[in-house]
Amino acid sequence: MMLTVKDAAGNVVRRLNAAPMQGTQRVTWDLRYPSVTLAPPRNPAAGPDLEELFGPPPGGQLVMPGKYTVSLAKRVNGVWTQLSAPQSFNVVTEGSLTLAAADRKTLFEFQQKAARLQRAVVGASGVANELRGKLATAKRALQETPSAGDKLMEEVAALDKRLAEIVKAMSGDRALQARQINPPPSISERAGTVAAATRMANAKPTGTQVGEYTIASAEFELELKKLRAIAETEWPKLEKAMEAAGAPWTPGRIPVWSVQ
């Protein structure tokens, strides 16, 4: 069972799963867009952690006031069937006298920008760390490849060094943090702070928040360009060279083979 919420323009705002059980069931919507980042997997047997108990609820920014619709559908053997016609309802705001419509629009648009930045930063950080893991495996594979020579090993070391600098810019200087020295704010820290501070806000973004977003955006644009060059050009080229040298298989690389 699934409830689908749409805005007045017909755009899907949220999809909510409903338990297919007998009796009266209730599903609530928190009037928010979905979160732009995936929550880490958790062991249900471990119980809720402190973030779940005392942190802000998951989800994206609040939707704008206006008219919305919700419809109910079920899926049986992979086939969706609508169970009801869309039902309309209105979303209204509390404290509307203290936040003008124009200011609310400004807040909403800034929340969207901050969420987009956070999504991209989290994804890029994941790609950079994943590539570093692949490079570590490539180094091991090349050590078992006599025909590879020193050049490929040097390329692996050079790429890993550049990725380490990207990770440091994105996530902070771990070496300084280990010595209890406060490093400059990282891109992830700036983007995450702005997104978290404005997600629950009911006021226009502050000058500080706009400034932090501007700094994070400019820095991230530079690092993302470097990361794309490695991930989309240099790493695939290195993988092809490893395959040509007959290196042992490494994750993500499709072996070249033909009948002899």
Short mmCIF file of C-alpha atoms in Angstrom, two decimals:
data_model
loop_
_atom_site.label_atom_id
_atom_site.label_comp_id
_atom_site.label_asym_id
_atom_site.label_seq_id
_atom_site.Cartn_x
_atom_site.Cartn_y
_atom_site.Cartn_z
CA MET A 1 0.00 0.00 0.00
CA MET A 2 1.25 3.47 -0.81
CA LEU A 3 0.00 7.01 -0.32
CA THR A 4 1.15 9.54 -2.92
CA VAL A 5 1.10 13.25 -2.10
CA LYS A 6 1.14 15.76 -4.96
CA ASP A 7 1.18 19.54 -5.09
CA ALA A 8 -1.25 21.75 -7.03
CA ALA A 9 0.86 21.39 -10.19
CA GLY A 10 0.67 17.58 -10.03
CA ASN A 11 4.28 17.09 -8.94
CA VAL A 12 4.90 14.18 -6.57
CA VAL A 13 5.97 15.58 -3.21
CA ARG A 14 6.14 12.45 -1.07
CA ARG A 15 5.38 8.74 -1.20
CA LEU A 16 4.43 7.05 2.06
CA ASN A 17 4.26 3.30 2.63
CA ALA A 18 1.18 1.96 4.41
CA ALA A 19 0.95 -1.41 6.12
CA PRO A 20 -1.42 -3.80 4.25
CA MET A 21 -3.20 -4.96 7.39
CA GLN A 22 -6.80 -5.45 8.40
CA GLY A 23 -8.55 -2.89 10.54
CA THR A 24 -8.09 0.82 10.84
CA GLN A 25 -4.60 1.98 9.98
CA ARG A 26 -3.06 5.44 10.24
CA VAL A 27 -0.26 6.98 8.21
CA THR A 28 1.01 10.46 8.98
CA TRP A 29 2.88 12.91 6.77
CA ASP A 30 5.15 15.44 8.44
CA LEU A 31 4.49 18.05 5.70
CA ARG A 32 8.09 17.71 4.54
CA TYR A 33 9.88 16.66 1.40
CA PRO A 34 11.94 13.45 1.66
CA SER A 35 15.47 13.69 2.98
CA VAL A 36 18.20 14.27 0.39
CA THR A 37 20.52 11.80 2.15
CA LEU A 38 20.04 8.15 3.08
CA ALA A 39 20.06 7.25 6.74
CA PRO A 40 22.81 4.74 7.63
CA PRO A 41 21.63 1.15 8.09
CA ARG A 42 20.85 0.28 11.68
CA ASN A 43 20.41 -2.95 13.56
CA PRO A 44 16.83 -2.94 14.91
CA ALA A 45 17.92 -5.10 17.84
CA ALA A 46 20.27 -2.34 19.00
CA GLY A 47 17.38 0.05 19.70
CA PRO A 48 17.29 3.77 18.93
CA ASP A 49 20.49 5.78 19.24
CA LEU A 50 20.83 9.22 20.83
CA GLU A 51 20.33 10.99 17.50
CA GLU A 52 16.99 9.25 17.01
CA LEU A 53 15.85 10.06 20.56
CA PHE A 54 16.97 13.67 20.84
CA GLY A 55 17.91 14.81 17.32
CA PRO A 56 15.63 16.47 14.77
CA PRO A 57 13.21 14.19 12.90
CA PRO A 58 14.36 12.87 9.51
CA GLY A 59 13.08 14.47 6.34
CA GLY A 60 13.60 17.46 4.10
CA GLN A 61 12.31 20.99 4.30
CA LEU A 62 8.69 21.89 4.95
CA VAL A 63 6.45 22.25 1.91
CA MET A 64 5.02 25.61 0.96
CA PRO A 65 1.47 26.44 2.07
CA GLY A 66 -1.10 25.61 -0.57
CA LYS A 67 -3.35 22.91 -1.99
CA TYR A 68 -2.24 19.28 -2.14
CA THR A 69 -3.78 15.93 -3.01
CA VAL A 70 -3.26 12.42 -1.69
CA SER A 71 -4.21 9.11 -3.31
CA LEU A 72 -4.01 5.48 -2.18
CA ALA A 73 -2.80 2.54 -4.26
CA LYS A 74 -1.93 -1.11 -3.69
CA ARG A 75 0.57 -3.41 -5.37
CA VAL A 76 -0.15 -7.08 -5.99
CA ASN A 77 2.39 -9.20 -7.90
CA GLY A 78 4.14 -6.06 -9.09
CA VAL A 79 0.96 -4.43 -10.47
CA TRP A 80 -0.22 -1.13 -8.97
CA THR A 81 -3.95 -0.46 -8.64
CA GLN A 82 -5.47 2.85 -7.55
CA LEU A 83 -7.87 2.40 -4.63
CA SER A 84 -9.21 5.92 -4.41
CA ALA A 85 -9.53 9.14 -6.34
CA PRO A 86 -7.16 11.91 -5.20
CA GLN A 87 -8.39 13.73 -2.10
CA SER A 88 -7.47 17.40 -1.77
CA PHE A 89 -6.43 19.24 1.37
CA ASN A 90 -4.79 22.54 2.27
CA VAL A 91 -1.50 23.13 4.07
CA VAL A 92 -1.50 26.30 6.13
CA THR A 93 1.13 27.91 8.32
CA GLU A 94 1.27 28.84 11.96
CA GLY A 95 2.69 32.22 12.77
CA SER A 96 1.95 33.54 9.30
CA LEU A 97 1.63 37.05 10.71
CA THR A 98 5.31 37.04 11.70
CA LEU A 99 6.62 35.70 8.38
CA ALA A 100 5.44 37.41 5.22
CA ALA A 101 4.66 35.35 2.13
CA ALA A 102 7.69 36.76 0.31
CA ASP A 103 9.96 35.89 3.24
CA ARG A 104 8.55 32.37 3.37
CA LYS A 105 9.27 31.95 -0.33
CA THR A 106 12.83 33.19 0.25
CA LEU A 107 13.25 30.67 3.08
CA PHE A 108 11.82 27.82 0.99
CA GLU A 109 14.09 28.53 -1.99
CA PHE A 110 17.15 28.77 0.27
CA GLN A 111 16.21 25.47 1.96
CA GLN A 112 16.06 23.83 -1.47
CA LYS A 113 19.48 25.24 -2.42
CA ALA A 114 21.00 24.10 0.88
CA ALA A 115 19.48 20.62 0.50
CA ARG A 116 20.80 20.29 -3.06
CA LEU A 117 24.27 21.28 -1.92
CA GLN A 118 24.22 18.85 1.00
CA ARG A 119 23.07 16.01 -1.27
CA ALA A 120 25.88 16.69 -3.74
CA VAL A 121 28.53 17.05 -1.03
CA VAL A 122 27.52 13.78 0.66
CA GLY A 123 27.55 11.99 -2.69
CA ALA A 124 30.91 13.40 -3.75
CA SER A 125 32.46 12.50 -0.40
CA GLY A 126 31.19 8.96 -0.83
CA VAL A 127 32.68 8.73 -4.33
CA ALA A 128 36.06 10.05 -3.16
CA ASN A 129 36.27 7.58 -0.27
CA GLU A 130 35.11 4.73 -2.49
CA LEU A 131 37.82 5.57 -5.03
CA ARG A 132 40.46 5.59 -2.31
CA GLY A 133 39.35 2.10 -1.35
CA LYS A 134 39.61 0.98 -4.97
CA LEU A 135 43.09 2.48 -5.23
CA ALA A 136 44.20 0.57 -2.14
CA THR A 137 42.97 -2.64 -3.77
CA ALA A 138 44.64 -1.67 -7.05
CA LYS A 139 47.94 -1.22 -5.24
CA ARG A 140 47.72 -4.75 -3.86
CA ALA A 141 46.80 -6.12 -7.28
CA LEU A 142 49.72 -4.37 -8.98
CA GLN A 143 52.13 -5.78 -6.40
CA GLU A 144 51.08 -9.19 -7.74
CA THR A 145 51.54 -8.16 -11.38
CA PRO A 146 55.18 -8.53 -12.47
CA SER A 147 54.54 -7.04 -15.90
CA ALA A 148 53.02 -3.83 -14.51
CA GLY A 149 56.31 -2.10 -13.75
CA ASP A 150 56.72 0.96 -11.55
CA LYS A 151 54.76 3.43 -13.65
CA LEU A 152 51.32 2.11 -12.72
CA MET A 153 52.26 1.99 -9.04
CA GLU A 154 53.36 5.61 -9.26
CA GLU A 155 50.06 6.56 -10.92
CA VAL A 156 48.13 4.86 -8.11
CA ALA A 157 50.12 6.74 -5.47
CA ALA A 158 49.64 10.06 -7.27
CA LEU A 159 45.88 9.59 -7.61
CA ASP A 160 45.55 8.56 -3.99
CA LYS A 161 47.46 11.66 -2.87
CA ARG A 162 45.16 13.92 -4.87
CA LEU A 163 42.07 12.15 -3.56
CA ALA A 164 43.35 12.53 0.00
CA GLU A 165 43.51 16.30 -0.53
CA ILE A 166 39.97 16.30 -1.92
CA VAL A 167 38.72 14.30 1.08
CA LYS A 168 40.49 16.72 3.44
CA ALA A 169 38.80 19.69 1.79
CA MET A 170 35.43 17.94 1.87
CA SER A 171 35.50 16.38 5.33
CA GLY A 172 38.21 18.20 7.28
CA ASP A 173 41.79 17.56 8.36
CA ARG A 174 41.68 14.34 10.42
CA ALA A 175 45.32 14.73 11.48
CA LEU A 176 44.62 18.10 13.11
CA GLN A 177 41.46 16.78 14.72
CA ALA A 178 43.39 13.84 16.20
CA ARG A 179 45.75 16.33 17.86
CA GLN A 180 42.81 18.26 19.33
CA ILE A 181 43.45 21.19 16.96
CA ASN A 182 40.40 22.81 15.43
CA PRO A 183 40.85 22.82 11.63
CA PRO A 184 39.11 25.33 9.36
CA PRO A 185 35.48 24.39 8.64
CA SER A 186 35.25 21.79 5.89
CA ILE A 187 32.86 21.90 2.97
CA SER A 188 30.74 19.14 4.54
CA GLU A 189 30.62 20.99 7.84
CA ARG A 190 29.51 24.25 6.26
CA ALA A 191 26.92 22.59 4.00
CA GLY A 192 25.58 20.34 6.75
CA THR A 193 25.32 23.14 9.28
CA VAL A 194 23.41 25.41 6.90
CA ALA A 195 21.04 22.62 5.81
CA ALA A 196 20.35 21.52 9.39
CA ALA A 197 19.87 25.05 10.71
CA THR A 198 17.41 26.07 8.01
CA ARG A 199 15.51 22.79 7.64
CA MET A 200 13.54 23.43 10.84
CA ALA A 201 13.55 27.23 10.53
CA ASN A 202 10.54 29.50 10.37
CA ALA A 203 12.43 32.68 9.54
CA LYS A 204 14.44 34.07 6.65
CA PRO A 205 18.02 32.72 6.37
CA THR A 206 20.52 34.86 8.23
CA GLY A 207 23.42 36.64 6.61
CA THR A 208 25.78 34.15 8.23
CA GLN A 209 23.90 31.21 6.76
CA VAL A 210 23.89 32.76 3.28
CA GLY A 211 27.60 33.46 3.61
CA GLU A 212 28.39 29.91 4.71
CA TYR A 213 26.39 28.56 1.78
CA THR A 214 28.26 30.82 -0.65
CA ILE A 215 31.67 29.73 0.67
CA ALA A 216 30.75 26.03 0.67
CA SER A 217 29.34 26.25 -2.86
CA ALA A 218 32.44 27.94 -4.27
CA GLU A 219 34.83 25.52 -2.58
CA PHE A 220 32.75 22.50 -3.53
CA GLU A 221 32.63 23.51 -7.19
CA LEU A 222 36.43 23.39 -7.34
CA GLU A 223 36.75 20.05 -5.54
CA LEU A 224 33.97 18.44 -7.58
CA LYS A 225 35.76 19.38 -10.81
CA LYS A 226 38.94 17.68 -9.54
CA LEU A 227 36.97 14.62 -8.44
CA ARG A 228 35.20 14.28 -11.80
CA ALA A 229 38.52 14.33 -13.64
CA ILE A 230 39.78 11.43 -11.53
CA ALA A 231 36.56 9.39 -11.38
CA GLU A 232 35.47 9.77 -15.01
CA THR A 233 38.80 9.93 -16.87
CA GLU A 234 41.94 9.01 -14.95
CA TRP A 235 40.66 6.08 -12.88
CA PRO A 236 39.01 4.30 -15.87
CA LYS A 237 42.24 4.81 -17.82
CA LEU A 238 44.22 3.24 -14.98
CA GLU A 239 41.81 0.30 -14.81
CA LYS A 240 42.32 -0.37 -18.53
CA ALA A 241 46.07 -0.29 -18.07
CA MET A 242 45.79 -2.77 -15.17
CA GLU A 243 43.68 -5.09 -17.29
CA ALA A 244 46.16 -4.88 -20.15
CA ALA A 245 48.97 -5.76 -17.74
CA GLY A 246 47.06 -8.85 -16.55
CA ALA A 247 46.52 -7.63 -13.00
CA PRO A 248 44.30 -9.71 -10.70
CA TRP A 249 40.63 -8.70 -10.75
CA THR A 250 39.65 -5.68 -8.67
CA PRO A 251 36.09 -4.55 -7.80
CA GLY A 252 34.33 -2.68 -10.60
CA ARG A 253 36.63 -3.86 -13.39
CA ILE A 254 35.21 -6.20 -16.04
CA PRO A 255 37.82 -8.71 -17.23
CA VAL A 256 38.74 -8.82 -20.91
CA TRP A 257 38.60 -12.38 -22.22
CA SER A 258 38.13 -14.25 -25.48
CA VAL A 259 38.30 -17.89 -26.54
CA GLN A 260 41.76 -19.00 -27.62
#
